[in-house]
Amino acid sequence: MKNMIRTKNVKIIVTVILCMVLLTGVILTKILGVSFASSNVGQGDIVKVGNGKYKIISEYDAFVQYVEPTKKSVVSVTIPDTIKAGGKTYKVVSIGDYALNDSGRTLKKVTIGSNVTCIGKMAFRYAEKLKTMTIKTTHLTKENVKLASFYSMNKKVVITVLEQKLKEYKKILKAAGLTGKNQKIKGAKMEDSNGFKNTVYDPDAEVPEPEVAMGINTAFQLRVVQTKESDKYYAGETIPIAVKAKMPHELFGSWELYMRDAGETYDICGACGRIFEPHHASFSFEDFWVHKYVSIDGKCNCITANNIFGPSKESLVAWRKVWNDRACSTVFKITLPDGMDYKEGSTKVYQVSTLNLEDYYGNPTEIKESYYHTEVNGNEVIITIDNIRKFIPNANYHVYAEIETKLNNNASDTNVVEADLTYNYGEGDRTVNLNNVNVLRP
């Protein structure tokens, strides 16, 4: 009987201790402002971390948006570089519409982390008591700081930005509503917090070489363009030689995050869940399709046509492809053996829509001769495209060149054709060798 009483007392004591531990945890949570996010979180979920609420806007990229503080009557808000939720680290890349609009009467201090790229409309509107704001990010643009984000703030607010961004950010913040005479924007040196790059392009990274090939065929017969050895030809017969190249997408542009306004059209990839800005307002899904074969940050491999689209009810952070306007000269040089001659005026250049050099799903479109010129120098046929960007709309398109040749009396049993491609990649010229092909004589 005594043992039963002791066991019961032990259980009561253990229960009381556990309750005290839990209560202490809750109290510490309140004091420290720490919230434990659920381990079962996914895209679209809102999690509470610290004194803020965050929406997971891309599980694939680990991006979240700061939605609002956990309490409306907050005095100080720090929007961090990252948060942890469900055992995963997420980058805080945007501030939602009206995020701190309801805290204007109490909010006195705000710090914006280095990963923030977009600020939603009216995010800080009516922050009448806000005395200081520190903006650590370098990613803000006029497009991505939305309507009235800084409208009707404290008349004497002081906003500190990175020294190198002072001139640019003055224009951005004033366009977003910071127009008071006594409101100040000043620059300062800040500790580098290693914020991520909004534009997924490293200017110091080596641009990969293009995919290239040569074959004994016309550009229309794309599947066998890499034929390395021909049927046998007699002297005087026309022998088509085709060369092709898929230029690296780094030559054409880069991906960046962009905030779509409420009511605007968007696409969501059914495979990775990323949101994309349509390239044109008239439901052109160019950027959505481009991400299937032009990787975003080396992660994308979405072989699917499943997508969701429509006008958004709120501002959304989307990916878009930004095409650069840098000229990219491209030169094919085809070297014929002594036993072969080039047929004058036979050069044709095409653009073709393909995923890679082995696939084919579109008819070649012949390019105007004003975009290229041909020079014959002895045994060399040189086809120069002054700016390949003029007629290749995006990285999904390849360039093909075709010439006509024939055997002459100096032809041997095997006649080797060589070729290379030289192109400008922003840091100078680079040359890539194509495969050789053999033209046989009976």
GROMACS .gro file of C-alpha atoms in nm, residues 1-437:
model
  437
    1MET     CA    1   0.000   0.000   0.000
    2LYS     CA    2   0.285   0.236   0.093
    3ASN     CA    3   0.461   0.150  -0.235
    4MET     CA    4   0.146   0.241  -0.429
    5ILE     CA    5   0.126   0.576  -0.247
    6ARG     CA    6   0.496   0.644  -0.317
    7THR     CA    7   0.451   0.560  -0.689
    8LYS     CA    8   0.149   0.788  -0.707
    9ASN     CA    9   0.339   1.070  -0.535
   10VAL     CA   10   0.633   1.026  -0.775
   11LYS     CA   11   0.397   1.052  -1.074
   12ILE     CA   12   0.244   1.369  -0.929
   13ILE     CA   13   0.588   1.522  -0.869
   14VAL     CA   14   0.704   1.432  -1.223
   15THR     CA   15   0.386   1.580  -1.369
   16VAL     CA   16   0.431   1.900  -1.169
   17ILE     CA   17   0.796   1.926  -1.283
   18LEU     CA   18   0.699   1.873  -1.648
   19CYS     CA   19   0.429   2.138  -1.620
   20MET     CA   20   0.678   2.377  -1.463
   21VAL     CA   21   0.928   2.310  -1.743
   22LEU     CA   22   0.662   2.371  -2.007
   23LEU     CA   23   0.541   2.684  -1.829
   24THR     CA   24   0.899   2.810  -1.801
   25GLY     CA   25   0.944   2.745  -2.174
   26VAL     CA   26   0.631   2.944  -2.253
   27ILE     CA   27   0.744   3.230  -2.028
   28LEU     CA   28   1.091   3.232  -2.185
   29THR     CA   29   0.931   3.226  -2.527
   30LYS     CA   30   0.729   3.535  -2.440
   31ILE     CA   31   1.027   3.712  -2.284
   32LEU     CA   32   1.273   3.630  -2.564
   33GLY     CA   33   1.021   3.667  -2.843
   34VAL     CA   34   1.097   3.321  -2.981
   35SER     CA   35   0.838   3.108  -3.154
   36PHE     CA   36   0.885   2.745  -3.246
   37ALA     CA   37   0.765   2.689  -3.602
   38SER     CA   38   0.599   2.359  -3.688
   39SER     CA   39   0.820   2.093  -3.846
   40ASN     CA   40   0.543   2.021  -4.097
   41VAL     CA   41   0.549   2.336  -4.311
   42GLY     CA   42   0.529   2.387  -4.684
   43GLN     CA   43   0.465   2.634  -4.961
   44GLY     CA   44   0.193   2.886  -4.879
   45ASP     CA   45   0.206   2.822  -4.505
   46ILE     CA   46   0.245   3.106  -4.255
   47VAL     CA   47   0.485   3.041  -3.968
   48LYS     CA   48   0.553   3.242  -3.653
   49VAL     CA   49   0.918   3.301  -3.575
   50GLY     CA   50   1.027   3.551  -3.312
   51ASN     CA   51   0.789   3.846  -3.318
   52GLY     CA   52   0.702   3.805  -3.684
   53LYS     CA   53   0.481   3.605  -3.918
   54TYR     CA   54   0.630   3.474  -4.242
   55LYS     CA   55   0.475   3.315  -4.550
   56ILE     CA   56   0.667   3.045  -4.736
   57ILE     CA   57   0.655   3.173  -5.096
   58SER     CA   58   0.898   2.920  -5.247
   59GLU     CA   59   0.972   2.593  -5.077
   60TYR     CA   60   1.201   2.504  -5.368
   61ASP     CA   61   1.423   2.811  -5.322
   62ALA     CA   62   1.363   2.841  -4.945
   63PHE     CA   63   1.217   3.194  -4.972
   64VAL     CA   64   0.975   3.354  -4.727
   65GLN     CA   65   0.790   3.684  -4.710
   66TYR     CA   66   0.756   3.892  -4.393
   67VAL     CA   67   0.378   3.922  -4.348
   68GLU     CA   68   0.326   4.114  -4.024
   69PRO     CA   69   0.432   4.125  -3.659
   70THR     CA   70   0.271   3.884  -3.415
   71LYS     CA   71   0.135   4.185  -3.223
   72LYS     CA   72  -0.004   4.503  -3.378
   73SER     CA   73   0.130   4.726  -3.100
   74VAL     CA   74   0.495   4.654  -3.172
   75VAL     CA   75   0.768   4.912  -3.098
   76SER     CA   76   1.069   4.763  -3.277
   77VAL     CA   77   1.081   4.525  -3.575
   78THR     CA   78   1.382   4.349  -3.724
   79ILE     CA   79   1.324   4.172  -4.053
   80PRO     CA   80   1.614   3.925  -4.051
   81ASP     CA   81   1.822   3.783  -4.333
   82THR     CA   82   1.694   3.432  -4.261
   83ILE     CA   83   1.459   3.238  -4.037
   84LYS     CA   84   1.443   2.874  -3.936
   85ALA     CA   85   1.119   2.681  -3.969
   86GLY     CA   86   1.058   2.308  -3.979
   87GLY     CA   87   1.428   2.236  -3.949
   88LYS     CA   88   1.507   2.440  -4.261
   89THR     CA   89   1.664   2.782  -4.314
   90TYR     CA   90   1.466   3.025  -4.530
   91LYS     CA   91   1.581   3.356  -4.681
   92VAL     CA   92   1.352   3.653  -4.611
   93VAL     CA   93   1.327   3.805  -4.959
   94SER     CA   94   1.020   4.028  -4.940
   95ILE     CA   95   0.793   4.235  -4.719
   96GLY     CA   96   0.423   4.187  -4.787
   97ASP     CA   97   0.153   4.439  -4.868
   98TYR     CA   98   0.040   4.641  -4.562
   99ALA     CA   99   0.293   4.445  -4.348
  100LEU     CA  100   0.339   4.715  -4.080
  101ASN     CA  101   0.053   4.942  -4.177
  102ASP     CA  102  -0.145   4.855  -3.862
  103SER     CA  103   0.153   4.916  -3.632
  104GLY     CA  104   0.205   5.280  -3.731
  105ARG     CA  105   0.092   5.425  -3.399
  106THR     CA  106   0.349   5.233  -3.193
  107LEU     CA  107   0.631   5.143  -3.431
  108LYS     CA  108   0.952   5.340  -3.360
  109LYS     CA  109   1.237   5.136  -3.510
  110VAL     CA  110   1.274   4.905  -3.814
  111THR     CA  111   1.570   4.710  -3.952
  112ILE     CA  112   1.542   4.549  -4.296
  113GLY     CA  113   1.774   4.256  -4.367
  114SER     CA  114   2.013   4.212  -4.657
  115ASN     CA  115   1.808   3.953  -4.848
  116VAL     CA  116   1.496   4.165  -4.894
  117THR     CA  117   1.433   4.226  -5.263
  118CYS     CA  118   1.071   4.345  -5.271
  119ILE     CA  119   0.859   4.568  -5.049
  120GLY     CA  120   0.482   4.546  -5.095
  121LYS     CA  121   0.244   4.835  -5.132
  122MET     CA  122   0.174   5.050  -4.825
  123ALA     CA  123   0.401   4.831  -4.613
  124PHE     CA  124   0.505   5.119  -4.382
  125ARG     CA  125   0.220   5.359  -4.448
  126TYR     CA  126   0.111   5.573  -4.151
  127ALA     CA  127   0.419   5.483  -3.943
  128GLU     CA  128   0.374   5.816  -3.769
  129LYS     CA  129   0.602   5.742  -3.472
  130LEU     CA  130   0.880   5.571  -3.665
  131LYS     CA  131   1.206   5.744  -3.572
  132THR     CA  132   1.472   5.527  -3.736
  133MET     CA  133   1.491   5.270  -4.014
  134THR     CA  134   1.801   5.081  -4.130
  135ILE     CA  135   1.798   4.921  -4.476
  136LYS     CA  136   2.078   4.666  -4.522
  137THR     CA  137   1.972   4.522  -4.855
  138THR     CA  138   2.126   4.623  -5.188
  139HIS     CA  139   1.849   4.467  -5.399
  140LEU     CA  140   1.575   4.729  -5.395
  141THR     CA  141   1.463   4.879  -5.727
  142LYS     CA  142   1.197   5.131  -5.818
  143GLU     CA  143   0.985   4.848  -5.963
  144ASN     CA  144   1.009   4.634  -5.652
  145VAL     CA  145   0.930   4.901  -5.391
  146LYS     CA  146   0.558   4.926  -5.446
  147LEU     CA  147   0.299   5.202  -5.435
  148ALA     CA  148   0.294   5.420  -5.120
  149SER     CA  149   0.524   5.183  -4.926
  150PHE     CA  150   0.669   5.482  -4.737
  151TYR     CA  151   0.369   5.713  -4.751
  152SER     CA  152   0.274   5.937  -4.457
  153MET     CA  153   0.555   5.830  -4.225
  154ASN     CA  154   0.698   6.026  -3.933
  155LYS     CA  155   0.788   6.373  -4.058
  156LYS     CA  156   1.134   6.347  -3.899
  157VAL     CA  157   1.216   5.984  -3.970
  158VAL     CA  158   1.582   5.905  -4.042
  159ILE     CA  159   1.648   5.619  -4.284
  160THR     CA  160   2.000   5.478  -4.307
  161VAL     CA  161   2.104   5.285  -4.619
  162LEU     CA  162   2.431   5.141  -4.745
  163GLU     CA  163   2.670   5.416  -4.846
  164GLN     CA  164   2.706   5.291  -5.203
  165LYS     CA  165   2.327   5.289  -5.251
  166LEU     CA  166   2.250   5.636  -5.112
  167LYS     CA  167   2.193   5.820  -5.440
  168GLU     CA  168   1.987   5.538  -5.592
  169TYR     CA  169   1.778   5.471  -5.281
  170LYS     CA  170   1.691   5.838  -5.235
  171LYS     CA  171   1.507   5.826  -5.569
  172ILE     CA  172   1.344   5.491  -5.490
  173LEU     CA  173   1.215   5.588  -5.145
  174LYS     CA  174   1.090   5.928  -5.258
  175ALA     CA  175   0.900   5.763  -5.541
  176ALA     CA  176   0.743   5.534  -5.279
  177GLY     CA  177   0.612   5.823  -5.067
  178LEU     CA  178   0.899   5.956  -4.858
  179THR     CA  179   0.852   6.321  -4.953
  180GLY     CA  180   0.867   6.513  -4.623
  181LYS     CA  181   1.109   6.807  -4.601
  182ASN     CA  182   1.253   6.697  -4.267
  183GLN     CA  183   1.270   6.328  -4.346
  184LYS     CA  184   1.631   6.220  -4.394
  185ILE     CA  185   1.801   5.945  -4.594
  186LYS     CA  186   2.167   5.900  -4.511
  187GLY     CA  187   2.438   5.656  -4.612
  188ALA     CA  188   2.660   5.454  -4.380
  189LYS     CA  189   2.907   5.170  -4.393
  190MET     CA  190   2.757   4.847  -4.264
  191GLU     CA  191   2.892   4.508  -4.184
  192ASP     CA  192   2.866   4.270  -4.478
  193SER     CA  193   2.597   4.018  -4.388
  194ASN     CA  194   2.661   3.805  -4.699
  195GLY     CA  195   2.317   3.862  -4.845
  196PHE     CA  196   2.223   3.650  -5.142
  197LYS     CA  197   2.226   3.778  -5.500
  198ASN     CA  198   1.884   3.875  -5.629
  199THR     CA  199   2.007   3.832  -5.986
  200VAL     CA  200   2.107   3.469  -6.031
  201TYR     CA  201   2.420   3.545  -6.227
  202ASP     CA  202   2.776   3.562  -6.109
  203PRO     CA  203   2.972   3.806  -6.327
  204ASP     CA  204   3.295   3.641  -6.213
  205ALA     CA  205   3.183   3.290  -6.305
  206GLU     CA  206   3.317   3.134  -6.622
  207VAL     CA  207   3.064   3.128  -6.904
  208PRO     CA  208   3.029   2.766  -7.021
  209GLU     CA  209   3.112   2.672  -7.376
  210PRO     CA  210   2.830   2.637  -7.630
  211GLU     CA  211   2.715   2.301  -7.761
  212VAL     CA  212   2.836   2.269  -8.120
  213ALA     CA  213   2.820   2.015  -8.403
  214MET     CA  214   2.882   1.976  -8.776
  215GLY     CA  215   2.734   1.730  -9.024
  216ILE     CA  216   2.707   1.644  -9.390
  217ASN     CA  217   2.351   1.748  -9.445
  218THR     CA  218   2.122   2.047  -9.472
  219ALA     CA  219   2.002   2.245  -9.171
  220PHE     CA  220   1.651   2.105  -9.230
  221GLN     CA  221   1.767   1.750  -9.160
  222LEU     CA  222   1.846   1.829  -8.801
  223ARG     CA  223   1.844   1.483  -8.649
  224VAL     CA  224   2.139   1.365  -8.859
  225VAL     CA  225   2.333   1.689  -8.873
  226GLN     CA  226   2.615   1.528  -8.677
  227THR     CA  227   2.688   1.272  -8.950
  228LYS     CA  228   3.066   1.232  -8.945
  229GLU     CA  229   3.102   1.029  -9.264
  230SER     CA  230   2.909   1.074  -9.587
  231ASP     CA  231   2.777   0.856  -9.860
  232LYS     CA  232   3.013   0.862 -10.156
  233TYR     CA  233   3.002   1.169 -10.381
  234TYR     CA  234   3.120   1.219 -10.736
  235ALA     CA  235   3.303   1.531 -10.852
  236GLY     CA  236   3.059   1.816 -10.920
  237GLU     CA  237   2.781   1.679 -10.695
  238THR     CA  238   2.639   1.921 -10.437
  239ILE     CA  239   2.746   1.834 -10.083
  240PRO     CA  240   2.565   2.026  -9.806
  241ILE     CA  241   2.764   2.102  -9.489
  242ALA     CA  242   2.576   2.228  -9.182
  243VAL     CA  243   2.714   2.364  -8.856
  244LYS     CA  244   2.512   2.450  -8.546
  245ALA     CA  245   2.553   2.592  -8.199
  246LYS     CA  246   2.347   2.628  -7.886
  247MET     CA  247   2.493   2.934  -7.715
  248PRO     CA  248   2.518   2.932  -7.331
  249HIS     CA  249   2.224   3.113  -7.172
  250GLU     CA  250   2.461   3.323  -6.958
  251LEU     CA  251   2.533   3.523  -7.275
  252PHE     CA  252   2.171   3.625  -7.302
  253GLY     CA  253   2.073   3.733  -6.953
  254SER     CA  254   1.995   3.624  -6.598
  255TRP     CA  255   1.708   3.542  -6.362
  256GLU     CA  256   1.589   3.788  -6.100
  257LEU     CA  257   1.315   3.819  -5.842
  258TYR     CA  258   1.040   4.067  -5.916
  259MET     CA  259   0.721   4.161  -5.731
  260ARG     CA  260   0.402   4.128  -5.934
  261ASP     CA  261   0.128   4.372  -5.834
  262ALA     CA  262  -0.211   4.249  -5.718
  263GLY     CA  263  -0.436   4.185  -6.017
  264GLU     CA  264  -0.149   4.106  -6.254
  265THR     CA  265  -0.110   3.774  -6.433
  266TYR     CA  266   0.133   3.510  -6.309
  267ASP     CA  267   0.229   3.147  -6.372
  268ILE     CA  268   0.309   2.879  -6.116
  269CYS     CA  269   0.512   2.574  -6.220
  270GLY     CA  270   0.331   2.258  -6.119
  271ALA     CA  271   0.664   2.081  -6.058
  272CYS     CA  272   0.875   2.321  -5.851
  273GLY     CA  273   0.604   2.564  -5.734
  274ARG     CA  274   0.798   2.868  -5.850
  275ILE     CA  275   0.600   3.171  -5.962
  276PHE     CA  276   0.688   3.335  -6.293
  277GLU     CA  277   0.613   3.664  -6.458
  278PRO     CA  278   0.468   3.616  -6.808
  279HIS     CA  279   0.697   3.778  -7.062
  280HIS     CA  280   0.409   3.968  -7.220
  281ALA     CA  281   0.082   4.089  -7.074
  282SER     CA  282  -0.116   3.888  -7.329
  283PHE     CA  283  -0.059   3.553  -7.155
  284SER     CA  284   0.273   3.468  -7.317
  285PHE     CA  285   0.433   3.208  -7.090
  286GLU     CA  286   0.785   3.257  -7.219
  287ASP     CA  287   0.956   3.281  -6.879
  288PHE     CA  288   0.758   2.986  -6.748
  289TRP     CA  289   0.874   2.767  -7.037
  290VAL     CA  290   1.231   2.899  -7.032
  291HIS     CA  291   1.285   2.775  -6.676
  292LYS     CA  292   1.244   2.418  -6.797
  293TYR     CA  293   1.574   2.424  -6.982
  294VAL     CA  294   1.755   2.731  -6.847
  295SER     CA  295   1.836   2.652  -6.486
  296ILE     CA  296   1.769   2.895  -6.203
  297ASP     CA  297   2.068   2.882  -5.973
  298GLY     CA  298   2.154   2.531  -6.095
  299LYS     CA  299   1.844   2.382  -5.931
  300CYS     CA  300   1.572   2.374  -6.192
  301ASN     CA  301   1.489   2.053  -6.375
  302CYS     CA  302   1.116   2.078  -6.436
  303ILE     CA  303   1.021   1.855  -6.727
  304THR     CA  304   0.650   1.928  -6.704
  305ALA     CA  305   0.387   2.135  -6.879
  306ASN     CA  306   0.166   2.160  -6.570
  307ASN     CA  307   0.111   2.520  -6.465
  308ILE     CA  308  -0.140   2.736  -6.283
  309PHE     CA  309  -0.206   3.092  -6.390
  310GLY     CA  310  -0.432   3.385  -6.335
  311PRO     CA  311  -0.453   3.734  -6.189
  312SER     CA  312  -0.322   3.752  -5.832
  313LYS     CA  313  -0.524   3.877  -5.536
  314GLU     CA  314  -0.213   4.012  -5.369
  315SER     CA  315   0.139   4.115  -5.464
  316LEU     CA  316   0.350   3.811  -5.551
  317VAL     CA  317   0.724   3.759  -5.577
  318ALA     CA  318   0.799   3.598  -5.913
  319TRP     CA  319   1.100   3.498  -6.120
  320ARG     CA  320   1.160   3.665  -6.454
  321LYS     CA  321   1.428   3.633  -6.719
  322VAL     CA  322   1.612   3.958  -6.785
  323TRP     CA  323   1.769   3.962  -7.129
  324ASN     CA  324   2.079   4.174  -7.169
  325ASP     CA  325   2.142   4.387  -7.475
  326ARG     CA  326   2.514   4.321  -7.498
  327ALA     CA  327   2.623   4.248  -7.856
  328CYS     CA  328   2.759   3.896  -7.903
  329SER     CA  329   2.952   3.841  -8.225
  330THR     CA  330   2.959   3.480  -8.346
  331VAL     CA  331   3.185   3.347  -8.623
  332PHE     CA  332   3.171   3.002  -8.787
  333LYS     CA  333   3.488   2.909  -8.977
  334ILE     CA  334   3.463   2.605  -9.203
  335THR     CA  335   3.792   2.480  -9.344
  336LEU     CA  336   3.760   2.274  -9.662
  337PRO     CA  337   4.029   2.033  -9.787
  338ASP     CA  338   4.203   2.094 -10.121
  339GLY     CA  339   3.966   1.851 -10.290
  340MET     CA  340   3.651   2.053 -10.209
  341ASP     CA  341   3.518   2.392 -10.326
  342TYR     CA  342   3.263   2.630 -10.180
  343LYS     CA  343   2.964   2.717 -10.400
  344GLU     CA  344   2.956   3.096 -10.417
  345GLY     CA  345   2.649   3.255 -10.253
  346SER     CA  346   2.521   2.932 -10.102
  347THR     CA  347   2.541   3.033  -9.733
  348LYS     CA  348   2.219   3.027  -9.534
  349VAL     CA  349   2.173   3.094  -9.162
  350TYR     CA  350   1.876   2.975  -8.954
  351GLN     CA  351   1.737   2.999  -8.604
  352VAL     CA  352   1.575   2.685  -8.466
  353SER     CA  353   1.376   2.628  -8.147
  354THR     CA  354   1.511   2.319  -7.971
  355LEU     CA  355   1.579   2.205  -7.617
  356ASN     CA  356   1.921   2.067  -7.702
  357LEU     CA  357   2.126   1.965  -8.001
  358GLU     CA  358   1.959   1.624  -8.034
  359ASP     CA  359   1.597   1.743  -8.010
  360TYR     CA  360   1.385   1.900  -8.279
  361TYR     CA  361   1.035   2.042  -8.252
  362GLY     CA  362   1.032   2.351  -8.473
  363ASN     CA  363   1.098   2.443  -8.832
  364PRO     CA  364   1.415   2.642  -8.902
  365THR     CA  365   1.355   3.010  -8.974
  366GLU     CA  366   1.595   3.160  -9.225
  367ILE     CA  367   1.770   3.474  -9.110
  368LYS     CA  368   1.796   3.787  -9.323
  369GLU     CA  369   2.129   3.828  -9.496
  370SER     CA  370   2.166   4.172  -9.340
  371TYR     CA  371   2.240   3.998  -9.006
  372TYR     CA  372   2.546   3.810  -9.130
  373HIS     CA  373   2.808   3.804  -9.406
  374THR     CA  374   3.027   3.538  -9.567
  375GLU     CA  375   3.392   3.570  -9.657
  376VAL     CA  376   3.595   3.312  -9.851
  377ASN     CA  377   3.967   3.311  -9.779
  378GLY     CA  378   4.137   3.032  -9.970
  379ASN     CA  379   3.998   2.706  -9.830
  380GLU     CA  380   3.824   2.885  -9.541
  381VAL     CA  381   3.457   2.986  -9.546
  382ILE     CA  382   3.399   3.241  -9.268
  383ILE     CA  383   3.039   3.319  -9.166
  384THR     CA  384   3.020   3.619  -8.931
  385ILE     CA  385   2.708   3.707  -8.729
  386ASP     CA  386   2.769   4.053  -8.585
  387ASN     CA  387   2.520   4.018  -8.299
  388ILE     CA  388   2.356   3.683  -8.240
  389ARG     CA  389   2.115   3.844  -7.990
  390LYS     CA  390   1.935   4.023  -8.272
  391PHE     CA  391   1.767   3.710  -8.400
  392ILE     CA  392   1.790   3.459  -8.115
  393PRO     CA  393   1.505   3.570  -7.884
  394ASN     CA  394   1.608   3.350  -7.592
  395ALA     CA  395   1.832   3.065  -7.489
  396ASN     CA  396   1.586   2.811  -7.629
  397TYR     CA  397   1.695   2.897  -7.984
  398HIS     CA  398   1.999   2.762  -8.164
  399VAL     CA  399   2.181   2.900  -8.465
  400TYR     CA  400   2.250   2.691  -8.777
  401ALA     CA  401   2.459   2.776  -9.083
  402GLU     CA  402   2.457   2.580  -9.408
  403ILE     CA  403   2.682   2.595  -9.713
  404GLU     CA  404   2.697   2.398 -10.037
  405THR     CA  405   3.024   2.240 -10.155
  406LYS     CA  406   3.144   2.002 -10.425
  407LEU     CA  407   3.442   1.776 -10.492
  408ASN     CA  408   3.699   1.886 -10.748
  409ASN     CA  409   3.968   1.701 -10.941
  410ASN     CA  410   4.209   1.718 -10.647
  411ALA     CA  411   3.977   1.520 -10.420
  412SER     CA  412   4.116   1.217 -10.243
  413ASP     CA  413   3.922   0.910 -10.129
  414THR     CA  414   3.858   1.074  -9.789
  415ASN     CA  415   3.826   1.452  -9.762
  416VAL     CA  416   3.826   1.595  -9.407
  417VAL     CA  417   3.621   1.908  -9.331
  418GLU     CA  418   3.710   2.102  -9.015
  419ALA     CA  419   3.528   2.386  -8.839
  420ASP     CA  420   3.538   2.604  -8.531
  421LEU     CA  421   3.320   2.867  -8.364
  422THR     CA  422   3.454   3.193  -8.219
  423TYR     CA  423   3.227   3.409  -8.006
  424ASN     CA  424   3.247   3.705  -7.772
  425TYR     CA  425   3.142   3.622  -7.415
  426GLY     CA  426   3.187   3.962  -7.256
  427GLU     CA  427   3.548   3.916  -7.149
  428GLY     CA  428   3.695   3.866  -7.496
  429ASP     CA  429   3.679   3.603  -7.769
  430ARG     CA  430   3.668   3.228  -7.721
  431THR     CA  431   3.707   2.956  -7.986
  432VAL     CA  432   3.545   2.612  -7.975
  433ASN     CA  433   3.632   2.332  -8.219
  434LEU     CA  434   3.352   2.142  -8.392
  435ASN     CA  435   3.375   1.776  -8.485
  436ASN     CA  436   3.541   1.690  -8.819
  437VAL     CA  437   3.343   1.520  -9.098
   0.00000   0.00000   0.00000
